[in-house]
JSON list of C-alpha atoms in Angstrom, two decimals:
[
{"chain": "A", "resi": 1, "resn": "GLU", "atom": "CA", "xyz": [-51.40, 4.40, -14.37]},
{"chain": "A", "resi": 2, "resn": "TYR", "atom": "CA", "xyz": [-47.60, 5.68, -13.75]},
{"chain": "A", "resi": 3, "resn": "ASN", "atom": "CA", "xyz": [-47.40, 9.52, -14.54]},
{"chain": "A", "resi": 4, "resn": "ILE", "atom": "CA", "xyz": [-44.68, 10.16, -16.96]},
{"chain": "A", "resi": 5, "resn": "MET", "atom": "CA", "xyz": [-45.17, 13.65, -17.25]},
{"chain": "A", "resi": 6, "resn": "ASN", "atom": "CA", "xyz": [-41.87, 15.58, -17.00]},
{"chain": "A", "resi": 7, "resn": "HIS", "atom": "CA", "xyz": [-39.68, 12.56, -17.36]},
{"chain": "A", "resi": 8, "resn": "LYS", "atom": "CA", "xyz": [-36.72, 13.64, -19.30]},
{"chain": "A", "resi": 9, "resn": "ILE", "atom": "CA", "xyz": [-35.50, 11.01, -21.95]},
{"chain": "A", "resi": 10, "resn": "LEU", "atom": "CA", "xyz": [-32.14, 11.22, -23.69]},
{"chain": "A", "resi": 11, "resn": "VAL", "atom": "CA", "xyz": [-31.68, 9.85, -27.05]},
{"chain": "A", "resi": 12, "resn": "ILE", "atom": "CA", "xyz": [-28.61, 9.04, -28.35]},
{"chain": "A", "resi": 13, "resn": "ASP", "atom": "CA", "xyz": [-28.31, 8.29, -31.86]},
{"chain": "A", "resi": 14, "resn": "ASP", "atom": "CA", "xyz": [-26.05, 9.10, -34.73]},
{"chain": "A", "resi": 15, "resn": "ASP", "atom": "CA", "xyz": [-28.95, 8.65, -37.35]},
{"chain": "A", "resi": 16, "resn": "LYS", "atom": "CA", "xyz": [-30.35, 12.48, -37.24]},
{"chain": "A", "resi": 17, "resn": "ASP", "atom": "CA", "xyz": [-33.64, 11.39, -38.91]},
{"chain": "A", "resi": 18, "resn": "LEU", "atom": "CA", "xyz": [-34.30, 8.90, -36.41]},
{"chain": "A", "resi": 19, "resn": "ALA", "atom": "CA", "xyz": [-33.46, 10.87, -33.28]},
{"chain": "A", "resi": 20, "resn": "GLU", "atom": "CA", "xyz": [-35.68, 13.51, -34.77]},
{"chain": "A", "resi": 21, "resn": "MET", "atom": "CA", "xyz": [-38.44, 11.01, -35.29]},
{"chain": "A", "resi": 22, "resn": "LEU", "atom": "CA", "xyz": [-38.21, 9.58, -31.67]},
{"chain": "A", "resi": 23, "resn": "LYS", "atom": "CA", "xyz": [-38.08, 12.87, -30.21]},
{"chain": "A", "resi": 24, "resn": "ALA", "atom": "CA", "xyz": [-41.29, 13.83, -31.99]},
{"chain": "A", "resi": 25, "resn": "GLN", "atom": "CA", "xyz": [-42.88, 10.55, -30.87]},
{"chain": "A", "resi": 26, "resn": "LEU", "atom": "CA", "xyz": [-41.71, 10.49, -27.22]},
{"chain": "A", "resi": 27, "resn": "GLU", "atom": "CA", "xyz": [-42.83, 14.69, -26.81]},
{"chain": "A", "resi": 28, "resn": "MET", "atom": "CA", "xyz": [-46.30, 13.65, -27.97]},
{"chain": "A", "resi": 29, "resn": "MET", "atom": "CA", "xyz": [-46.34, 10.89, -25.17]},
{"chain": "A", "resi": 30, "resn": "ASP", "atom": "CA", "xyz": [-45.62, 13.79, -22.99]},
{"chain": "A", "resi": 31, "resn": "TYR", "atom": "CA", "xyz": [-41.82, 13.12, -22.43]},
{"chain": "A", "resi": 32, "resn": "LYS", "atom": "CA", "xyz": [-39.11, 15.90, -22.04]},
{"chain": "A", "resi": 33, "resn": "VAL", "atom": "CA", "xyz": [-36.78, 14.63, -24.62]},
{"chain": "A", "resi": 34, "resn": "VAL", "atom": "CA", "xyz": [-33.01, 15.82, -25.47]},
{"chain": "A", "resi": 35, "resn": "THR", "atom": "CA", "xyz": [-30.97, 14.37, -28.03]},
{"chain": "A", "resi": 36, "resn": "ALA", "atom": "CA", "xyz": [-27.07, 13.53, -28.61]},
{"chain": "A", "resi": 37, "resn": "ALA", "atom": "CA", "xyz": [-25.74, 12.80, -32.08]},
{"chain": "A", "resi": 38, "resn": "ASN", "atom": "CA", "xyz": [-22.86, 10.41, -30.73]},
{"chain": "A", "resi": 39, "resn": "GLY", "atom": "CA", "xyz": [-21.47, 8.69, -27.42]},
{"chain": "A", "resi": 40, "resn": "ARG", "atom": "CA", "xyz": [-19.54, 11.43, -26.30]},
{"chain": "A", "resi": 41, "resn": "GLU", "atom": "CA", "xyz": [-22.11, 14.18, -26.56]},
{"chain": "A", "resi": 42, "resn": "GLY", "atom": "CA", "xyz": [-24.62, 11.77, -24.92]},
{"chain": "A", "resi": 43, "resn": "LEU", "atom": "CA", "xyz": [-22.27, 11.44, -21.81]},
{"chain": "A", "resi": 44, "resn": "LYS", "atom": "CA", "xyz": [-22.07, 15.16, -21.65]},
{"chain": "A", "resi": 45, "resn": "GLN", "atom": "CA", "xyz": [-25.84, 15.78, -22.12]},
{"chain": "A", "resi": 46, "resn": "SER", "atom": "CA", "xyz": [-26.58, 12.91, -19.47]},
{"chain": "A", "resi": 47, "resn": "TYR", "atom": "CA", "xyz": [-24.28, 14.87, -16.90]},
{"chain": "A", "resi": 48, "resn": "LYS", "atom": "CA", "xyz": [-26.01, 18.15, -17.95]},
{"chain": "A", "resi": 49, "resn": "VAL", "atom": "CA", "xyz": [-29.53, 16.95, -17.89]},
{"chain": "A", "resi": 50, "resn": "ARG", "atom": "CA", "xyz": [-29.91, 13.97, -15.43]},
{"chain": "A", "resi": 51, "resn": "PRO", "atom": "CA", "xyz": [-32.03, 12.33, -17.82]},
{"chain": "A", "resi": 52, "resn": "ASP", "atom": "CA", "xyz": [-34.76, 9.72, -15.95]},
{"chain": "A", "resi": 53, "resn": "LEU", "atom": "CA", "xyz": [-34.16, 7.20, -18.92]},
{"chain": "A", "resi": 54, "resn": "VAL", "atom": "CA", "xyz": [-31.73, 6.95, -21.88]},
{"chain": "A", "resi": 55, "resn": "VAL", "atom": "CA", "xyz": [-32.33, 5.46, -25.51]},
{"chain": "A", "resi": 56, "resn": "LEU", "atom": "CA", "xyz": [-29.31, 4.25, -26.70]},
{"chain": "A", "resi": 57, "resn": "ASP", "atom": "CA", "xyz": [-28.14, 3.37, -30.44]},
{"chain": "A", "resi": 58, "resn": "ILE", "atom": "CA", "xyz": [-25.35, 0.43, -30.66]},
{"chain": "A", "resi": 59, "resn": "MET", "atom": "CA", "xyz": [-23.87, 1.36, -33.73]},
{"chain": "A", "resi": 60, "resn": "MET", "atom": "CA", "xyz": [-22.25, 4.48, -33.40]},
{"chain": "A", "resi": 61, "resn": "PRO", "atom": "CA", "xyz": [-18.82, 5.97, -35.01]},
{"chain": "A", "resi": 62, "resn": "ASP", "atom": "CA", "xyz": [-16.05, 6.37, -32.55]},
{"chain": "A", "resi": 63, "resn": "MET", "atom": "CA", "xyz": [-17.66, 5.65, -29.29]},
{"chain": "A", "resi": 64, "resn": "ASP", "atom": "CA", "xyz": [-20.25, 2.67, -29.97]},
{"chain": "A", "resi": 65, "resn": "GLY", "atom": "CA", "xyz": [-23.13, 2.10, -27.77]},
{"chain": "A", "resi": 66, "resn": "TRP", "atom": "CA", "xyz": [-21.93, -0.89, -25.66]},
{"chain": "A", "resi": 67, "resn": "GLU", "atom": "CA", "xyz": [-18.88, 1.57, -24.59]},
{"chain": "A", "resi": 68, "resn": "THR", "atom": "CA", "xyz": [-21.22, 4.63, -24.06]},
{"chain": "A", "resi": 69, "resn": "CYS", "atom": "CA", "xyz": [-23.57, 2.30, -22.02]},
{"chain": "A", "resi": 70, "resn": "SER", "atom": "CA", "xyz": [-20.22, 1.39, -19.78]},
{"chain": "A", "resi": 71, "resn": "ARG", "atom": "CA", "xyz": [-19.32, 4.90, -19.31]},
{"chain": "A", "resi": 72, "resn": "LEU", "atom": "CA", "xyz": [-23.01, 5.97, -18.11]},
{"chain": "A", "resi": 73, "resn": "ARG", "atom": "CA", "xyz": [-23.30, 3.40, -15.59]},
{"chain": "A", "resi": 74, "resn": "GLU", "atom": "CA", "xyz": [-19.82, 4.60, -14.41]},
{"chain": "A", "resi": 75, "resn": "LEU", "atom": "CA", "xyz": [-21.65, 7.75, -13.74]},
{"chain": "A", "resi": 76, "resn": "SER", "atom": "CA", "xyz": [-25.16, 6.72, -12.70]},
{"chain": "A", "resi": 77, "resn": "SER", "atom": "CA", "xyz": [-27.90, 4.11, -12.33]},
{"chain": "A", "resi": 78, "resn": "VAL", "atom": "CA", "xyz": [-30.22, 5.60, -15.19]},
{"chain": "A", "resi": 79, "resn": "PRO", "atom": "CA", "xyz": [-32.10, 3.04, -16.89]},
{"chain": "A", "resi": 80, "resn": "ILE", "atom": "CA", "xyz": [-30.94, 2.23, -20.45]},
{"chain": "A", "resi": 81, "resn": "ILE", "atom": "CA", "xyz": [-32.91, 0.95, -23.18]},
{"chain": "A", "resi": 82, "resn": "MET", "atom": "CA", "xyz": [-30.36, -0.29, -26.26]},
{"chain": "A", "resi": 83, "resn": "LEU", "atom": "CA", "xyz": [-32.07, 0.06, -29.81]},
{"chain": "A", "resi": 84, "resn": "THR", "atom": "CA", "xyz": [-30.27, -1.45, -32.84]},
{"chain": "A", "resi": 85, "resn": "ALA", "atom": "CA", "xyz": [-30.78, -2.92, -35.97]},
{"chain": "A", "resi": 86, "resn": "ARG", "atom": "CA", "xyz": [-28.81, -6.10, -34.70]},
{"chain": "A", "resi": 87, "resn": "ASN", "atom": "CA", "xyz": [-30.83, -8.77, -33.12]},
{"chain": "A", "resi": 88, "resn": "MET", "atom": "CA", "xyz": [-28.38, -11.41, -32.67]},
{"chain": "A", "resi": 89, "resn": "LYS", "atom": "CA", "xyz": [-28.79, -12.95, -29.28]},
{"chain": "A", "resi": 90, "resn": "ARG", "atom": "CA", "xyz": [-25.36, -12.56, -28.19]},
{"chain": "A", "resi": 91, "resn": "ASP", "atom": "CA", "xyz": [-25.52, -8.44, -29.09]},
{"chain": "A", "resi": 92, "resn": "VAL", "atom": "CA", "xyz": [-28.67, -8.90, -26.99]},
{"chain": "A", "resi": 93, "resn": "VAL", "atom": "CA", "xyz": [-26.61, -10.36, -24.07]},
{"chain": "A", "resi": 94, "resn": "LYS", "atom": "CA", "xyz": [-23.60, -8.07, -24.46]},
{"chain": "A", "resi": 95, "resn": "GLY", "atom": "CA", "xyz": [-25.66, -4.98, -24.22]},
{"chain": "A", "resi": 96, "resn": "LEU", "atom": "CA", "xyz": [-27.16, -6.56, -20.84]},
{"chain": "A", "resi": 97, "resn": "GLU", "atom": "CA", "xyz": [-23.85, -7.27, -19.52]},
{"chain": "A", "resi": 98, "resn": "HIS", "atom": "CA", "xyz": [-22.96, -3.69, -20.51]},
{"chain": "A", "resi": 99, "resn": "GLY", "atom": "CA", "xyz": [-25.35, -2.71, -18.19]},
{"chain": "A", "resi": 100, "resn": "ALA", "atom": "CA", "xyz": [-28.44, -1.81, -20.18]},
{"chain": "A", "resi": 101, "resn": "ASP", "atom": "CA", "xyz": [-32.04, -2.65, -18.62]},
{"chain": "A", "resi": 102, "resn": "ASP", "atom": "CA", "xyz": [-33.57, -3.54, -21.77]},
{"chain": "A", "resi": 103, "resn": "TYR", "atom": "CA", "xyz": [-33.32, -3.89, -25.53]},
{"chain": "A", "resi": 104, "resn": "LEU", "atom": "CA", "xyz": [-35.28, -3.19, -28.60]},
{"chain": "A", "resi": 105, "resn": "THR", "atom": "CA", "xyz": [-34.57, -4.28, -32.22]},
{"chain": "A", "resi": 106, "resn": "LYS", "atom": "CA", "xyz": [-35.44, -2.04, -35.16]},
{"chain": "A", "resi": 107, "resn": "PRO", "atom": "CA", "xyz": [-37.87, -1.67, -36.72]},
{"chain": "A", "resi": 108, "resn": "PHE", "atom": "CA", "xyz": [-40.10, -1.00, -33.76]},
{"chain": "A", "resi": 109, "resn": "SER", "atom": "CA", "xyz": [-43.55, 0.30, -32.84]},
{"chain": "A", "resi": 110, "resn": "SER", "atom": "CA", "xyz": [-43.73, 3.59, -30.98]},
{"chain": "A", "resi": 111, "resn": "ALA", "atom": "CA", "xyz": [-46.51, 1.86, -28.74]},
{"chain": "A", "resi": 112, "resn": "GLU", "atom": "CA", "xyz": [-43.69, -0.94, -27.97]},
{"chain": "A", "resi": 113, "resn": "LEU", "atom": "CA", "xyz": [-41.19, 1.73, -27.22]},
{"chain": "A", "resi": 114, "resn": "ASN", "atom": "CA", "xyz": [-43.47, 3.54, -24.80]},
{"chain": "A", "resi": 115, "resn": "ALA", "atom": "CA", "xyz": [-44.49, 0.37, -22.93]},
{"chain": "A", "resi": 116, "resn": "ARG", "atom": "CA", "xyz": [-40.85, -0.84, -22.56]},
{"chain": "A", "resi": 117, "resn": "ILE", "atom": "CA", "xyz": [-39.84, 2.86, -21.34]},
{"chain": "A", "resi": 118, "resn": "GLN", "atom": "CA", "xyz": [-43.00, 2.52, -18.79]},
{"chain": "A", "resi": 119, "resn": "ALA", "atom": "CA", "xyz": [-41.85, -0.83, -17.71]},
{"chain": "A", "resi": 120, "resn": "VAL", "atom": "CA", "xyz": [-38.16, -0.01, -17.18]},
{"chain": "A", "resi": 121, "resn": "LEU", "atom": "CA", "xyz": [-39.04, 3.23, -15.28]},
{"chain": "A", "resi": 122, "resn": "ARG", "atom": "CA", "xyz": [-41.71, 1.58, -13.27]},
{"chain": "A", "resi": 123, "resn": "ARG", "atom": "CA", "xyz": [-39.06, -0.85, -12.28]},
{"chain": "A", "resi": 124, "resn": "SER", "atom": "CA", "xyz": [-36.35, 1.91, -11.77]},
{"chain": "A", "resi": 125, "resn": "ARG", "atom": "CA", "xyz": [-38.95, 3.75, -9.44]},
{"chain": "A", "resi": 126, "resn": "GLU", "atom": "CA", "xyz": [-39.68, 0.61, -7.30]},
{"chain": "A", "resi": 127, "resn": "ALA", "atom": "CA", "xyz": [-35.97, -0.08, -6.99]},
{"chain": "A", "resi": 128, "resn": "ASN", "atom": "CA", "xyz": [-35.11, 2.99, -5.89]},
{"chain": "A", "resi": 129, "resn": "GLY", "atom": "CA", "xyz": [-38.46, 4.53, -4.31]},
{"chain": "A", "resi": 130, "resn": "PRO", "atom": "CA", "xyz": [-38.82, 7.15, -1.52]},
{"chain": "A", "resi": 131, "resn": "ASN", "atom": "CA", "xyz": [-39.48, 4.72, 1.23]},
{"chain": "A", "resi": 132, "resn": "LYS", "atom": "CA", "xyz": [-35.70, 2.95, 1.02]},
{"chain": "A", "resi": 133, "resn": "SER", "atom": "CA", "xyz": [-33.52, 4.64, 3.29]},
{"chain": "A", "resi": 134, "resn": "ARG", "atom": "CA", "xyz": [-30.41, 3.28, 2.40]},
{"chain": "A", "resi": 135, "resn": "PRO", "atom": "CA", "xyz": [-26.99, 4.12, 3.47]},
{"chain": "A", "resi": 136, "resn": "THR", "atom": "CA", "xyz": [-24.50, 5.64, 0.80]},
{"chain": "A", "resi": 137, "resn": "PHE", "atom": "CA", "xyz": [-21.44, 3.68, 2.22]},
{"chain": "A", "resi": 138, "resn": "TYR", "atom": "CA", "xyz": [-20.95, 0.10, 3.63]},
{"chain": "A", "resi": 139, "resn": "SER", "atom": "CA", "xyz": [-18.05, -1.48, 5.26]},
{"chain": "A", "resi": 140, "resn": "ASN", "atom": "CA", "xyz": [-17.15, -4.74, 6.89]},
{"chain": "A", "resi": 141, "resn": "GLY", "atom": "CA", "xyz": [-13.45, -4.55, 7.03]},
{"chain": "A", "resi": 142, "resn": "TYR", "atom": "CA", "xyz": [-12.90, -6.52, 3.48]},
{"chain": "A", "resi": 143, "resn": "LEU", "atom": "CA", "xyz": [-16.01, -5.34, 1.42]},
{"chain": "A", "resi": 144, "resn": "ASN", "atom": "CA", "xyz": [-16.85, -1.76, 0.76]},
{"chain": "A", "resi": 145, "resn": "ILE", "atom": "CA", "xyz": [-19.80, -0.19, -1.01]},
{"chain": "A", "resi": 146, "resn": "ASP", "atom": "CA", "xyz": [-19.97, 3.42, -2.09]},
{"chain": "A", "resi": 147, "resn": "ALA", "atom": "CA", "xyz": [-23.55, 3.48, -3.24]},
{"chain": "A", "resi": 148, "resn": "GLU", "atom": "CA", "xyz": [-23.22, 7.13, -4.30]},
{"chain": "A", "resi": 149, "resn": "ARG", "atom": "CA", "xyz": [-20.38, 6.60, -6.69]},
{"chain": "A", "resi": 150, "resn": "ARG", "atom": "CA", "xyz": [-21.70, 2.68, -7.62]},
{"chain": "A", "resi": 151, "resn": "VAL", "atom": "CA", "xyz": [-18.27, 1.35, -6.27]},
{"chain": "A", "resi": 152, "resn": "VAL", "atom": "CA", "xyz": [-17.55, -1.85, -5.02]},
{"chain": "A", "resi": 153, "resn": "THR", "atom": "CA", "xyz": [-14.07, -3.10, -3.59]},
{"chain": "A", "resi": 154, "resn": "VAL", "atom": "CA", "xyz": [-13.04, -6.23, -2.09]},
{"chain": "A", "resi": 155, "resn": "HIS", "atom": "CA", "xyz": [-9.81, -6.20, -0.20]},
{"chain": "A", "resi": 156, "resn": "GLY", "atom": "CA", "xyz": [-9.18, -2.73, -1.74]},
{"chain": "A", "resi": 157, "resn": "LYS", "atom": "CA", "xyz": [-9.61, -4.19, -5.53]},
{"chain": "A", "resi": 158, "resn": "ARG", "atom": "CA", "xyz": [-12.39, -2.65, -7.50]},
{"chain": "A", "resi": 159, "resn": "VAL", "atom": "CA", "xyz": [-15.17, -4.96, -8.48]},
{"chain": "A", "resi": 160, "resn": "ASP", "atom": "CA", "xyz": [-17.22, -3.92, -11.51]},
{"chain": "A", "resi": 161, "resn": "LEU", "atom": "CA", "xyz": [-20.96, -5.52, -11.22]},
{"chain": "A", "resi": 162, "resn": "THR", "atom": "CA", "xyz": [-23.60, -5.23, -13.63]},
{"chain": "A", "resi": 163, "resn": "PRO", "atom": "CA", "xyz": [-26.62, -2.77, -12.29]},
{"chain": "A", "resi": 164, "resn": "THR", "atom": "CA", "xyz": [-28.80, -5.86, -11.47]},
{"chain": "A", "resi": 165, "resn": "GLU", "atom": "CA", "xyz": [-25.68, -7.27, -9.36]},
{"chain": "A", "resi": 166, "resn": "PHE", "atom": "CA", "xyz": [-24.97, -4.15, -7.67]},
{"chain": "A", "resi": 167, "resn": "LYS", "atom": "CA", "xyz": [-28.61, -3.94, -6.69]},
{"chain": "A", "resi": 168, "resn": "LEU", "atom": "CA", "xyz": [-28.87, -7.46, -5.38]},
{"chain": "A", "resi": 169, "resn": "LEU", "atom": "CA", "xyz": [-25.67, -6.73, -3.41]},
{"chain": "A", "resi": 170, "resn": "SER", "atom": "CA", "xyz": [-27.29, -3.81, -2.01]},
{"chain": "A", "resi": 171, "resn": "CYS", "atom": "CA", "xyz": [-30.42, -5.69, -1.23]},
{"chain": "A", "resi": 172, "resn": "MET", "atom": "CA", "xyz": [-28.52, -8.20, 0.92]},
{"chain": "A", "resi": 173, "resn": "VAL", "atom": "CA", "xyz": [-26.25, -5.71, 2.70]},
{"chain": "A", "resi": 174, "resn": "ARG", "atom": "CA", "xyz": [-29.24, -3.80, 3.64]},
{"chain": "A", "resi": 175, "resn": "ASN", "atom": "CA", "xyz": [-30.76, -6.87, 5.01]},
{"chain": "A", "resi": 176, "resn": "GLU", "atom": "CA", "xyz": [-27.77, -8.29, 6.81]},
{"chain": "A", "resi": 177, "resn": "GLY", "atom": "CA", "xyz": [-28.14, -10.67, 9.37]},
{"chain": "A", "resi": 178, "resn": "ARG", "atom": "CA", "xyz": [-31.54, -11.69, 7.92]}
]
């Protein structure tokens, strides 16, 4: 079993009671938890504490979860689980298109949340394992990939990719010629 000890989780939710309940549940499972009451605060906390995973609510005032997710994606490849009372298929698709790794609808059990967190962390660890030596920059004349900043350009024009698309492209570049 994967050791979850010391994993930092950032919970971004404007519902203070839910955020505190999540924090208590996750700390009982040995995660370190930081909370943020809105998207802007969440972005600041993400930059400050460098979480291993983000649990992100969608319905928030000012900056909603989708925009927060997109902004987080610009900064890092941190795994993101979106949390919402909305369970319409198009919302799930929209969340995944904005860069979320998983999607959980309210109400949910702490067992399901923990299982999803472990699965997402495991996939992230496998994708970014220590045995993968990867260059931080790639260029072949027209395609440029800055892995550190997660920026891809073709003929000088930036291309927005989902995290999965970026990982696929990176994998193909690492295996060029095969």
